[in-house]
PDB file of C-alpha atoms in Angstrom:
ATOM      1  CA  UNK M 135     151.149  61.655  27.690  1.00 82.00           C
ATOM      2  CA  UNK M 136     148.901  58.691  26.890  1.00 89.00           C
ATOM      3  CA  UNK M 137     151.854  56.315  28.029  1.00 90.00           C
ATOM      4  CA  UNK M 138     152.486  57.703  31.236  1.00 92.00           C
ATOM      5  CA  UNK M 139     148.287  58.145  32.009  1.00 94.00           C
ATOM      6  CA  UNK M 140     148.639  54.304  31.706  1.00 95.00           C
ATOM      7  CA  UNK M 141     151.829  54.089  34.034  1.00 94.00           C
ATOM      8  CA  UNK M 142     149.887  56.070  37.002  1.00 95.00           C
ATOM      9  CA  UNK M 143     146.805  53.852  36.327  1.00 96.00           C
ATOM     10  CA  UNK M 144     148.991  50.845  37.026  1.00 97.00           C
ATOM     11  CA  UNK M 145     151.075  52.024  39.534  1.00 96.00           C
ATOM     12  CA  UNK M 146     147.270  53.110  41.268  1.00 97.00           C
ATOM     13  CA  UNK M 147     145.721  49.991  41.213  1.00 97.00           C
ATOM     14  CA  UNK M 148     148.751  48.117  42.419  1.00 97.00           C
ATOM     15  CA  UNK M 149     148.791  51.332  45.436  1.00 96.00           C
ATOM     16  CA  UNK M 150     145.315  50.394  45.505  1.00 97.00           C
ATOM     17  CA  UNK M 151     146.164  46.456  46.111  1.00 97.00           C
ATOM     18  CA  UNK M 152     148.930  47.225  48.379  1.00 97.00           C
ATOM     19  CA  UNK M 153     146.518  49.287  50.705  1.00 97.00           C
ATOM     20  CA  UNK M 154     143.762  46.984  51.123  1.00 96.00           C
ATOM     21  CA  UNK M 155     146.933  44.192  52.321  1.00 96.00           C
ATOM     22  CA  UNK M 156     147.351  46.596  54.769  1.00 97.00           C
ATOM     23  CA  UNK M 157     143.844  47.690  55.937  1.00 96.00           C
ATOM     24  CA  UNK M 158     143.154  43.450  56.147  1.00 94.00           C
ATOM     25  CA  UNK M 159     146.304  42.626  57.625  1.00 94.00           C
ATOM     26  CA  UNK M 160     146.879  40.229  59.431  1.00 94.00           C
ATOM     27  CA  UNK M 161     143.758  38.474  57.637  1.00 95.00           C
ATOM     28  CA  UNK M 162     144.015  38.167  53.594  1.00 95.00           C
ATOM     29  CA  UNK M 163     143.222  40.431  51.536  1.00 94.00           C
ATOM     30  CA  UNK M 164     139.808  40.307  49.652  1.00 92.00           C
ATOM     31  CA  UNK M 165     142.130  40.147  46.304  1.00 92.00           C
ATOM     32  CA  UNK M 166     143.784  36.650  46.953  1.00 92.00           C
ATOM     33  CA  UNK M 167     140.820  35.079  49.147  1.00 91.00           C
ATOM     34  CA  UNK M 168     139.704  32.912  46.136  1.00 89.00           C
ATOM     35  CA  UNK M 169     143.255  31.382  45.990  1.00 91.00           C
ATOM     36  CA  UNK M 170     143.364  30.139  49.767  1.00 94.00           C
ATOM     37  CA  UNK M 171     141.769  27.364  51.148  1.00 93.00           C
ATOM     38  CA  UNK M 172     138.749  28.205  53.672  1.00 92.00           C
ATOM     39  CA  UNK M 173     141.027  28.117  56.979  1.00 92.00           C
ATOM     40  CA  UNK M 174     143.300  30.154  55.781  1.00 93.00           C
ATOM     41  CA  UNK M 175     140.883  32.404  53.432  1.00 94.00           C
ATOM     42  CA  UNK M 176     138.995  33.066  57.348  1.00 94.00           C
ATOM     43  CA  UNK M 177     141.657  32.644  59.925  1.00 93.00           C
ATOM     44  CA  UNK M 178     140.020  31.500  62.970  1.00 91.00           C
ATOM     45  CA  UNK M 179     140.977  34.561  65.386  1.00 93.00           C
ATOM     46  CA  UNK M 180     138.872  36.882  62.604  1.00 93.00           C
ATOM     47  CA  UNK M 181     136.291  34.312  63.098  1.00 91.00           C
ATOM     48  CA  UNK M 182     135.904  34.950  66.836  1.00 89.00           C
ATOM     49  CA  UNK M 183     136.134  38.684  66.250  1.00 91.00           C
ATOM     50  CA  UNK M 184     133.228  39.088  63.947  1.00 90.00           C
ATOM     51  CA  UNK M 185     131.806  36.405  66.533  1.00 84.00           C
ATOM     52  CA  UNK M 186     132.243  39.370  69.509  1.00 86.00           C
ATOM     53  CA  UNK M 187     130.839  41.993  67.237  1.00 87.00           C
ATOM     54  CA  UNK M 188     128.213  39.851  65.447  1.00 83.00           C
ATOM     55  CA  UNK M 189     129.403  40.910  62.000  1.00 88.00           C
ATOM     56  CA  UNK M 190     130.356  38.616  59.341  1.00 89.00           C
ATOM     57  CA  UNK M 191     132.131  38.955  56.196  1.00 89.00           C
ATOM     58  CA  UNK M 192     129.779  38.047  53.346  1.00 90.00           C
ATOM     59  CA  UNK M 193     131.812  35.440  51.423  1.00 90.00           C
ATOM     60  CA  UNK M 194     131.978  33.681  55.179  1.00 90.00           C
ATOM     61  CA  UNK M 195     128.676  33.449  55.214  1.00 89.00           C
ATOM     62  CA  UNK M 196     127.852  32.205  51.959  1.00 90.00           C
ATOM     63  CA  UNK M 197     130.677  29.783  52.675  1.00 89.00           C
ATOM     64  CA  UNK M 198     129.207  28.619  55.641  1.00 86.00           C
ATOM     65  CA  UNK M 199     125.401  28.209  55.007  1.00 87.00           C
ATOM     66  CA  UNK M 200     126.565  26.033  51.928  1.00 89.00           C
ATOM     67  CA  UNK M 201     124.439  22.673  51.364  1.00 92.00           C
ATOM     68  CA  UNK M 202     126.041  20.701  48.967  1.00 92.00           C
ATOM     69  CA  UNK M 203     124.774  17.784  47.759  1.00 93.00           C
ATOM     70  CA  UNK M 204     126.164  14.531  49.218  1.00 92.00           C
ATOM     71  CA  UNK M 205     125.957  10.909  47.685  1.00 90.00           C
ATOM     72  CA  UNK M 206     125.572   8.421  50.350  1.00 88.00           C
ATOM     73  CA  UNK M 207     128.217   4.969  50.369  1.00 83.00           C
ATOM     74  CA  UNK M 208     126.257   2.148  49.010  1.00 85.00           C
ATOM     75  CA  UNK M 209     125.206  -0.658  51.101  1.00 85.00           C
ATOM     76  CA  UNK M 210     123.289  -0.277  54.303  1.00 86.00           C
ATOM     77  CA  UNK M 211     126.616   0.831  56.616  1.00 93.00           C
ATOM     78  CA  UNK M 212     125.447   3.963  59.496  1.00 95.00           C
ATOM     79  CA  UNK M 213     126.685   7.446  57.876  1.00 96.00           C
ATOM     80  CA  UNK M 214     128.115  10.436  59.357  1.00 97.00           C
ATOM     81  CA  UNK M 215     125.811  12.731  60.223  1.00 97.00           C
ATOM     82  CA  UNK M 216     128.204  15.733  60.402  1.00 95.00           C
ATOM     83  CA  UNK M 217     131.191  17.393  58.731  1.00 95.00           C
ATOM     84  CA  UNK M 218     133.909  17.158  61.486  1.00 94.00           C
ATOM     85  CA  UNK M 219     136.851  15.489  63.063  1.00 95.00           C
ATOM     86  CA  UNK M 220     136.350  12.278  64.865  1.00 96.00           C
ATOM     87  CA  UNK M 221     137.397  13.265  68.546  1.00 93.00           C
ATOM     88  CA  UNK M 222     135.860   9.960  70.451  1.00 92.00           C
ATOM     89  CA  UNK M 223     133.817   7.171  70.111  1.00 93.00           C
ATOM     90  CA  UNK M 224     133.614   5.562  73.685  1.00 91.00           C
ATOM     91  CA  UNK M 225     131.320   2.896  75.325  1.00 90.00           C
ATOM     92  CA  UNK M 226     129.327   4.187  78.325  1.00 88.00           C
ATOM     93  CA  UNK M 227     126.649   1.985  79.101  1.00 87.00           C
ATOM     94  CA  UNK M 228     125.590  -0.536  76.339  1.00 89.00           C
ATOM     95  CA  UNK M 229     125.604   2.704  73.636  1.00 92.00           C
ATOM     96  CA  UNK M 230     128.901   3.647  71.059  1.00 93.00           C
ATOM     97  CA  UNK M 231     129.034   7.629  71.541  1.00 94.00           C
ATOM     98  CA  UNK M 232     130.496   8.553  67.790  1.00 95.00           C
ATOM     99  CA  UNK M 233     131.644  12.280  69.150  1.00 94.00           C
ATOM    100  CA  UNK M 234     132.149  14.697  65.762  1.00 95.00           C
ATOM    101  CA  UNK M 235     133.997  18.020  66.445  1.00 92.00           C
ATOM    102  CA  UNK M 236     132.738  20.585  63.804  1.00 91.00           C
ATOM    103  CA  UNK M 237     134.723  23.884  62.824  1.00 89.00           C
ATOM    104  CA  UNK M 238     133.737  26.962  61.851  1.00 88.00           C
ATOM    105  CA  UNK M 239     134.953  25.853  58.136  1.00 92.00           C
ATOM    106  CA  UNK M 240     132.721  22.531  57.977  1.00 92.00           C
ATOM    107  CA  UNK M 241     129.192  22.391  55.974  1.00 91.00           C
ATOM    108  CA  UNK M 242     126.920  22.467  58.825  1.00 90.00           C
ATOM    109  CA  UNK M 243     123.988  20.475  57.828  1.00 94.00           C
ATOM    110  CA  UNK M 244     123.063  17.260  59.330  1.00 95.00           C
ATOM    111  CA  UNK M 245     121.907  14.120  57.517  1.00 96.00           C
ATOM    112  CA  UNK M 246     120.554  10.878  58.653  1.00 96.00           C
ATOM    113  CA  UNK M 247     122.607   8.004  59.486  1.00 96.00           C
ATOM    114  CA  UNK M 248     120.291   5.593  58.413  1.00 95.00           C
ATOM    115  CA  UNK M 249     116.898   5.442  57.202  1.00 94.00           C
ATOM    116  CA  UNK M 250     113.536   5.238  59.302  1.00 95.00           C
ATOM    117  CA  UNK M 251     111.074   6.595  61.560  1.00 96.00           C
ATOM    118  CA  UNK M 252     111.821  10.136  63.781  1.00 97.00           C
ATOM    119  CA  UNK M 253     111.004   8.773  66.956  1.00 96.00           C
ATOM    120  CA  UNK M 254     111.865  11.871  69.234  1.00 93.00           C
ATOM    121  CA  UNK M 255     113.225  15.114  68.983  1.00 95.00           C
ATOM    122  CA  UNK M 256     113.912  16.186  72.307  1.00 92.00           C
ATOM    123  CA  UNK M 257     115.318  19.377  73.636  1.00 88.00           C
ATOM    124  CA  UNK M 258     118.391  19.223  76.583  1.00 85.00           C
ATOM    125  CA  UNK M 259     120.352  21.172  78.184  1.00 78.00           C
ATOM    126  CA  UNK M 260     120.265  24.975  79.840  1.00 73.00           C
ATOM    127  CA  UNK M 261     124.221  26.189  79.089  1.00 72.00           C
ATOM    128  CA  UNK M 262     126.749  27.027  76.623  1.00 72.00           C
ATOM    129  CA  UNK M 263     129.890  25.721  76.601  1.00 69.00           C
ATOM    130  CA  UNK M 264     133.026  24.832  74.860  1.00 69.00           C
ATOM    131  CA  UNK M 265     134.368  21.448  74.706  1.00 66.00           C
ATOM    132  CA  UNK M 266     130.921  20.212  75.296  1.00 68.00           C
ATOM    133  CA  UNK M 267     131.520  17.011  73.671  1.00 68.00           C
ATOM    134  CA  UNK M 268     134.404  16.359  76.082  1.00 68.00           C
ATOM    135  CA  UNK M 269     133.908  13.448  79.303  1.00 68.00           C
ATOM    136  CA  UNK M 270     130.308  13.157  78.163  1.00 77.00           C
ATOM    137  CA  UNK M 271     129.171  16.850  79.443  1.00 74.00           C
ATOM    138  CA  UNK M 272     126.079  16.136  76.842  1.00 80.00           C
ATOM    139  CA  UNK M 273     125.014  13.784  78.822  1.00 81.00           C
ATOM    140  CA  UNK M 274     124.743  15.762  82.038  1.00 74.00           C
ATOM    141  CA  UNK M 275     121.681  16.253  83.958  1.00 70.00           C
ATOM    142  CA  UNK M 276     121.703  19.829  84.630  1.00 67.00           C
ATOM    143  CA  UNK M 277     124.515  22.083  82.962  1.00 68.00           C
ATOM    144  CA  UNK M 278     124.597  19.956  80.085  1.00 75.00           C
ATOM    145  CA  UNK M 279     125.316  22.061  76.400  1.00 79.00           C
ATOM    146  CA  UNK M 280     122.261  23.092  75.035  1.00 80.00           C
ATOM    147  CA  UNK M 281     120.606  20.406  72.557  1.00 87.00           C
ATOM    148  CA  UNK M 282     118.547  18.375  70.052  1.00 90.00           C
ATOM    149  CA  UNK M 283     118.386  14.668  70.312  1.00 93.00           C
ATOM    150  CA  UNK M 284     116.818  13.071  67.377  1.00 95.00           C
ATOM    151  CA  UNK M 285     115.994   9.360  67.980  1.00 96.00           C
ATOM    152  CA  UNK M 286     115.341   7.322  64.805  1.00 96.00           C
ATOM    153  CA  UNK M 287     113.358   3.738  64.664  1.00 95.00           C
ATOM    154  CA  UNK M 288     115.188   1.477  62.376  1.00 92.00           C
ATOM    155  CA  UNK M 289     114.063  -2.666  61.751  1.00 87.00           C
ATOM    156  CA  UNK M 290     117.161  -3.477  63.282  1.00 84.00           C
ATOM    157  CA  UNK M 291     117.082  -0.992  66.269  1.00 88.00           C
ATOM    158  CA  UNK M 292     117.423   2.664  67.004  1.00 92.00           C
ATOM    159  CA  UNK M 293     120.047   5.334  66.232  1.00 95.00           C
ATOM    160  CA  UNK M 294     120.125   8.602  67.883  1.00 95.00           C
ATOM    161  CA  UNK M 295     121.769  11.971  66.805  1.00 96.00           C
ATOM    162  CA  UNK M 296     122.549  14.820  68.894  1.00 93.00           C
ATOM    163  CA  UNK M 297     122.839  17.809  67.585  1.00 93.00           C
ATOM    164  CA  UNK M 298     125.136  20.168  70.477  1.00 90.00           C
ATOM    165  CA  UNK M 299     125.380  24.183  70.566  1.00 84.00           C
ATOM    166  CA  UNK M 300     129.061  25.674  71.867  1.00 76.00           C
ATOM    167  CA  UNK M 301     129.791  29.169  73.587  1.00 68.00           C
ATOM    168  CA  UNK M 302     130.164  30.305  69.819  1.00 64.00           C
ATOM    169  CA  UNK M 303     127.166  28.433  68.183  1.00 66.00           C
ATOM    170  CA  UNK M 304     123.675  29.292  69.659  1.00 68.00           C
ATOM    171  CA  UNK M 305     121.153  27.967  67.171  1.00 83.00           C
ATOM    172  CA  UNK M 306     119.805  24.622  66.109  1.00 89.00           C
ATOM    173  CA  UNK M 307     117.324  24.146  63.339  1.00 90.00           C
ATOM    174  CA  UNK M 308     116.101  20.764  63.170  1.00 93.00           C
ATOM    175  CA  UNK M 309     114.196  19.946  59.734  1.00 95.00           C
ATOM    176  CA  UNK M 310     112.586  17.034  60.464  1.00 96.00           C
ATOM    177  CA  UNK M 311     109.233  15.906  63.323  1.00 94.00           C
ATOM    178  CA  UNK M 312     108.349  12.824  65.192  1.00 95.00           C
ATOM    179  CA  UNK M 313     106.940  10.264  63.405  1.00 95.00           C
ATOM    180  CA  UNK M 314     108.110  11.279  60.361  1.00 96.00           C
ATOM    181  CA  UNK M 315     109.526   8.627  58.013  1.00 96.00           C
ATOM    182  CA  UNK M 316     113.343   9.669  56.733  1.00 96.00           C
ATOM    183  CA  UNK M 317     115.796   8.826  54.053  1.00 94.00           C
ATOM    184  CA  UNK M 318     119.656   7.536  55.131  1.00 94.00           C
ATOM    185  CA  UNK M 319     121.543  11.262  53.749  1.00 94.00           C
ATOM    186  CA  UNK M 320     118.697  13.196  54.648  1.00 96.00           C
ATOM    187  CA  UNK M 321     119.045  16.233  55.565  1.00 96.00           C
ATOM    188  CA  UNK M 322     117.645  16.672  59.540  1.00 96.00           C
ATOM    189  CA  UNK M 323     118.893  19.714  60.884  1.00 94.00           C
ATOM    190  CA  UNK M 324     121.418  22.664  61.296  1.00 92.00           C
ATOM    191  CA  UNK M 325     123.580  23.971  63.844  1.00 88.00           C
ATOM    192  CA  UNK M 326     124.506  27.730  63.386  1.00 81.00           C
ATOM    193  CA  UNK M 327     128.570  28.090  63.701  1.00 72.00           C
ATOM    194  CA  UNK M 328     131.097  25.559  65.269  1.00 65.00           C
ATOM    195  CA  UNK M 329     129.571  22.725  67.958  1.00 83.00           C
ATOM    196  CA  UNK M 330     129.650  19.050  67.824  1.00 90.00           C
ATOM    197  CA  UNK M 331     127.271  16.264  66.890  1.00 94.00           C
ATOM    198  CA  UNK M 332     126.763  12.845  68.806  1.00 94.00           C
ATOM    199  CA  UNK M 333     126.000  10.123  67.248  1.00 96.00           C
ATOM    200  CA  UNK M 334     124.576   7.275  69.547  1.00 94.00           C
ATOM    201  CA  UNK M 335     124.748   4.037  68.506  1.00 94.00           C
ATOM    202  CA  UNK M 336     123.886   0.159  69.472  1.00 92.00           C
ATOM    203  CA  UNK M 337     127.146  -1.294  71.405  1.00 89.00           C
ATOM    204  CA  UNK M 338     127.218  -4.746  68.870  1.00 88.00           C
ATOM    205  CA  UNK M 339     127.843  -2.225  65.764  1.00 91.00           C
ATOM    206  CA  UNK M 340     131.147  -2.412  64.267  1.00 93.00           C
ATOM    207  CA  UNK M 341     132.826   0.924  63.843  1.00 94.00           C
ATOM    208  CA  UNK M 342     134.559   2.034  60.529  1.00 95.00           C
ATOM    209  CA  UNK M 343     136.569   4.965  61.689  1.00 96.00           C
ATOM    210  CA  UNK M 344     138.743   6.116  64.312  1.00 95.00           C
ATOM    211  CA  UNK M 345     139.528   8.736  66.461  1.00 95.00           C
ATOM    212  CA  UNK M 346     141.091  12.046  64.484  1.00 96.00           C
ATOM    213  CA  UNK M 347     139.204  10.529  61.035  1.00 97.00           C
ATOM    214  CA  UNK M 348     137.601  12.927  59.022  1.00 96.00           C
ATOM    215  CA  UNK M 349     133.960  12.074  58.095  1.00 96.00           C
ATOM    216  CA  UNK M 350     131.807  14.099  55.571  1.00 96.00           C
ATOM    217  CA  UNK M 351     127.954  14.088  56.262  1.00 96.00           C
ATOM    218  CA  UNK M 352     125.440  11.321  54.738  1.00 94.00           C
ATOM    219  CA  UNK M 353     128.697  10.348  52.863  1.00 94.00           C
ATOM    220  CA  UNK M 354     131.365   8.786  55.083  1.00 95.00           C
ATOM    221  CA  UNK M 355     130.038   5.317  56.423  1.00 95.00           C
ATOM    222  CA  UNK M 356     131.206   5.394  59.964  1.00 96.00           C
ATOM    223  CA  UNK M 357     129.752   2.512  61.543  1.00 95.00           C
ATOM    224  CA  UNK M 358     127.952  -1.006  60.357  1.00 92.00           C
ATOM    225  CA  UNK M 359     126.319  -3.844  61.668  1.00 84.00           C
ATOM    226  CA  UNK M 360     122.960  -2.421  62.940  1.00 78.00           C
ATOM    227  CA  UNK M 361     121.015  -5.168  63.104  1.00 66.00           C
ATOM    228  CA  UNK M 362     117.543  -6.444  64.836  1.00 57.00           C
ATOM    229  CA  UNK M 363     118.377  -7.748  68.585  1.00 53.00           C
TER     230      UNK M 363
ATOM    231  CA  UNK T  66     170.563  57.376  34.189  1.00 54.00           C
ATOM    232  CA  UNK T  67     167.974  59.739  33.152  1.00 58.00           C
ATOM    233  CA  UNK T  68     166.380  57.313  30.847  1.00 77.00           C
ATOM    234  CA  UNK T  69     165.847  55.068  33.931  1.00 81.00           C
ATOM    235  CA  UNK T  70     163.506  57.768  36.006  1.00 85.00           C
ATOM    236  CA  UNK T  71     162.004  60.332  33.186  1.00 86.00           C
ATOM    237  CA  UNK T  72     161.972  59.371  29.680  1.00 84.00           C
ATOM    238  CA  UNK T  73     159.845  60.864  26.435  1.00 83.00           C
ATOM    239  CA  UNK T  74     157.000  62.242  29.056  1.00 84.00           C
ATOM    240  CA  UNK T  75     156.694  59.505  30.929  1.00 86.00           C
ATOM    241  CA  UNK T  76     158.014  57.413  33.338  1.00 88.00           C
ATOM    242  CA  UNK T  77     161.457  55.757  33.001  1.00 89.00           C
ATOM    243  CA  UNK T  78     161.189  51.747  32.246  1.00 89.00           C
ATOM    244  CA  UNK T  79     163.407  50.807  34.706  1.00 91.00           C
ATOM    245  CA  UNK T  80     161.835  53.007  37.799  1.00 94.00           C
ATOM    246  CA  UNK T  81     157.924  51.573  36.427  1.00 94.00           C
ATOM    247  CA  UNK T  82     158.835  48.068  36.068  1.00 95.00           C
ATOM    248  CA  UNK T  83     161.145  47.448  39.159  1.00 95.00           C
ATOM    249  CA  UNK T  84     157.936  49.622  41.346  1.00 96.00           C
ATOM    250  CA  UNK T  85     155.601  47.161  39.895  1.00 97.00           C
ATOM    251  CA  UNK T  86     157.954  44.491  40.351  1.00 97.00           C
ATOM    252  CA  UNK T  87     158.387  45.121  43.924  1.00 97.00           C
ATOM    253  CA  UNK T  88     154.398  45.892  44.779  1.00 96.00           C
ATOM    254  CA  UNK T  89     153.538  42.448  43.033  1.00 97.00           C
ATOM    255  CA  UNK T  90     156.595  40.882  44.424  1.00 97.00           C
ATOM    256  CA  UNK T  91     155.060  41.964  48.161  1.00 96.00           C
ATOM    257  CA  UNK T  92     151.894  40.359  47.546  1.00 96.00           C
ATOM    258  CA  UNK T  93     153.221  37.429  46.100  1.00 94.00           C
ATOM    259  CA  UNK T  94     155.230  37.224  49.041  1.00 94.00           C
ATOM    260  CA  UNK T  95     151.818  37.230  51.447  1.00 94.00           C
ATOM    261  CA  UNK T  96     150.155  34.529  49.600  1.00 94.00           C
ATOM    262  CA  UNK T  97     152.996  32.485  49.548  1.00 93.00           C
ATOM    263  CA  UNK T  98     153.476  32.925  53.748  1.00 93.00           C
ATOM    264  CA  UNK T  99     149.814  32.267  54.277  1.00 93.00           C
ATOM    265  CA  UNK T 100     149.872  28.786  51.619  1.00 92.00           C
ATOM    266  CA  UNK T 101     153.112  27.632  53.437  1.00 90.00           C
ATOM    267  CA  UNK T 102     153.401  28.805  56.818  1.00 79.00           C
ATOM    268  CA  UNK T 103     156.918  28.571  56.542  1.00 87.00           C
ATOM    269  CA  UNK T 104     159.998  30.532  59.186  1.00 91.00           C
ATOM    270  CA  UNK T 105     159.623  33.901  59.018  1.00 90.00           C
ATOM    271  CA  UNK T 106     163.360  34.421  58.729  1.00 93.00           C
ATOM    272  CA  UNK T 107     163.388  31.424  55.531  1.00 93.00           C
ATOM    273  CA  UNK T 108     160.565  33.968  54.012  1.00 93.00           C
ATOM    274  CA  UNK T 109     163.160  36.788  54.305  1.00 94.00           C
ATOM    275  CA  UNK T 110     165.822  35.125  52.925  1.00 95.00           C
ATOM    276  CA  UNK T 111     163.860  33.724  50.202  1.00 93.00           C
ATOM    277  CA  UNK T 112     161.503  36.234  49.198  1.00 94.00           C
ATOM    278  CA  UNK T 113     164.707  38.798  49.058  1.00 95.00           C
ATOM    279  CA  UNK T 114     167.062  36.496  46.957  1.00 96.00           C
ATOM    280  CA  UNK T 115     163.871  36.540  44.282  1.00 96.00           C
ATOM    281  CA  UNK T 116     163.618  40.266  44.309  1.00 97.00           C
ATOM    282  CA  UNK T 117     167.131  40.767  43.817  1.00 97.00           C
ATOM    283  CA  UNK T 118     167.514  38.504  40.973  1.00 97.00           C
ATOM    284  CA  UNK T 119     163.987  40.257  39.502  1.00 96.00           C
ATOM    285  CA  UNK T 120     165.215  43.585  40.304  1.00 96.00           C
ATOM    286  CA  UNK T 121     168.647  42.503  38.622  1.00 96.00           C
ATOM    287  CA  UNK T 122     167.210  41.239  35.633  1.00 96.00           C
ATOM    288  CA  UNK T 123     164.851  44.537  34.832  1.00 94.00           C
ATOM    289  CA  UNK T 124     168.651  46.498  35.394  1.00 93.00           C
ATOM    290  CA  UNK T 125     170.176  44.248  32.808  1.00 94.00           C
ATOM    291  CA  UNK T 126     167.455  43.830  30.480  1.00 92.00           C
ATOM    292  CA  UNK T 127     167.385  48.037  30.686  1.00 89.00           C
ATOM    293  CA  UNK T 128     171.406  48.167  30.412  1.00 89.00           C
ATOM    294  CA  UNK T 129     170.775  45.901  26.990  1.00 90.00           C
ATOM    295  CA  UNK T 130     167.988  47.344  25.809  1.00 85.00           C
ATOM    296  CA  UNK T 131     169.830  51.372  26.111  1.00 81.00           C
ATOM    297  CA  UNK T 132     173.504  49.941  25.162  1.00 78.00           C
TER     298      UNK T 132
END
């Protein structure tokens, strides 16, 4: 009797296991989330559905407000200010535009690129949009993506950050006030779900990455060469 | 045969371990296609061929084990 107690308690919780699959699929069960990497732990088309609905899975959340701490590359190179992809880094004018795409999976903290003064923090734009880091749309006069642009004071010249909302990402904190005297890594702000950050930069800097690199905030130096005109 | 379904008051060996085989052969199966998006039809194949040879080795470790 005792043996076959213990062969329906097995059997049940592998039922058990085999249900949830099913109530999940096509997303993974809780049961093997811890063994999948975070894009494939919270595929993006479950992302956009708790996005409709406005409910999030816990473990997604926790995930995603993460903070980890960062240790900066030595020297006195420009850092990331985002988790993202590279997507461009054109000229327009006599400023670099370092364009960093940011998925629903990256840490979304920004950091300083360098250290100073906060100059400005200045709001922009009235819409939300996607692609809004695409043909320069942040730098639009009217329909431009909603926005923060931070403008820090450096000896050798000023570096500016924005910080861009998409359809899917409505918030920006920013962490940090003009006039206030900041660390290179520091943290400076958030942006609440995927959306890009800008980072604007002197022409004469050199840049260390490319297109389609992957940079890691107030970690990966992306640019050097700042220095007083 | 009767050993393999209902044996002593409980269930046969062979019909508990090739059902628990299977269910943790299905998951398996999920967390493989989600680590490796690989063909569906190459999952199939593959994930089949490893439940047959599991399935066949519970049958022959039951046909030794009852000789």
């Amino acid at each position: 009797m005792t043996m076959l107690v213990l062969q329906i308690l097995i059997l049940g919780l592998l039922g058990a296991a085999i249900v949830l699959w099913a109530l999940y699929f096509p997303y993974p069960s809780p049961l093997i989330r811890r063994w999948l990497p975070a894009r494939k732990r919270w595929p993006e088309a479950q992302i956009r559905m708790w996005l409709k609905d406005g409910r999030f899975q816990r473990s997604f959340l926790r995930h995603f407000y993460s903070d980890p701490e960062r240790m900066a590359s030595p020297g006195n190179s420009i850092l990331a200010p985002a988790d993202g992809l590279v997507t461009s880094a054109d000229m327009r004018g006599e400023i670099r535009y370092l364009v960093i795409a940011l998925s629903f999976w990256d840490m979304h903290v920004q950091r300083s690129p360098v250290s100073g003064r906060v100059l400005k923090v200045e709001s922009h734009g009235v819409d939300f949009m996607d692609g809004e880091g695409r043909e320069f749309a942040f730098l639009g006069e009217k329909a431009c993506p909603v926005q923060k642009r931070l403008v820090v004071a450096t000896n050798a010249g000023q570096v500016a950050v924005r910080l861009i909302t998409s359809l899917a990402a409505r918030r920006i904190e920013t962490w940090v006030c003009e006039g206030e005297e900041i660390e290179r890594g520091q943290r400076i702000g958030r942006i609440l779900l995927g959306s890009t950050v800008v980072l604007e930069l002197p022409a004469a800097t050199k840049l260390l990455v490319r297109t389609g690199d992957r940079v890691w905030a107030g970690q990966t130096a992306v640019a050097e060469g700042l220095t007083a005109p | 045969m009767n050993g393999f379904f209902w044996t002593c008051g409980h269930l046969g060996w062979g019909i508990f371990a090739l059902a628990v085989f299977t269910g943790l052969w299905w998951l398996l199966t999920d967390l493989y296609w989600r680590l490796n998006r690989i063909k569906a039809g190459r999952l199939v194949a593959t994930m089949a061929t490893g439940w047959i040879v599991g399935a066949g080795l519970i049958l022959l470790a039951l046909y030794v084990a009852t000789r």
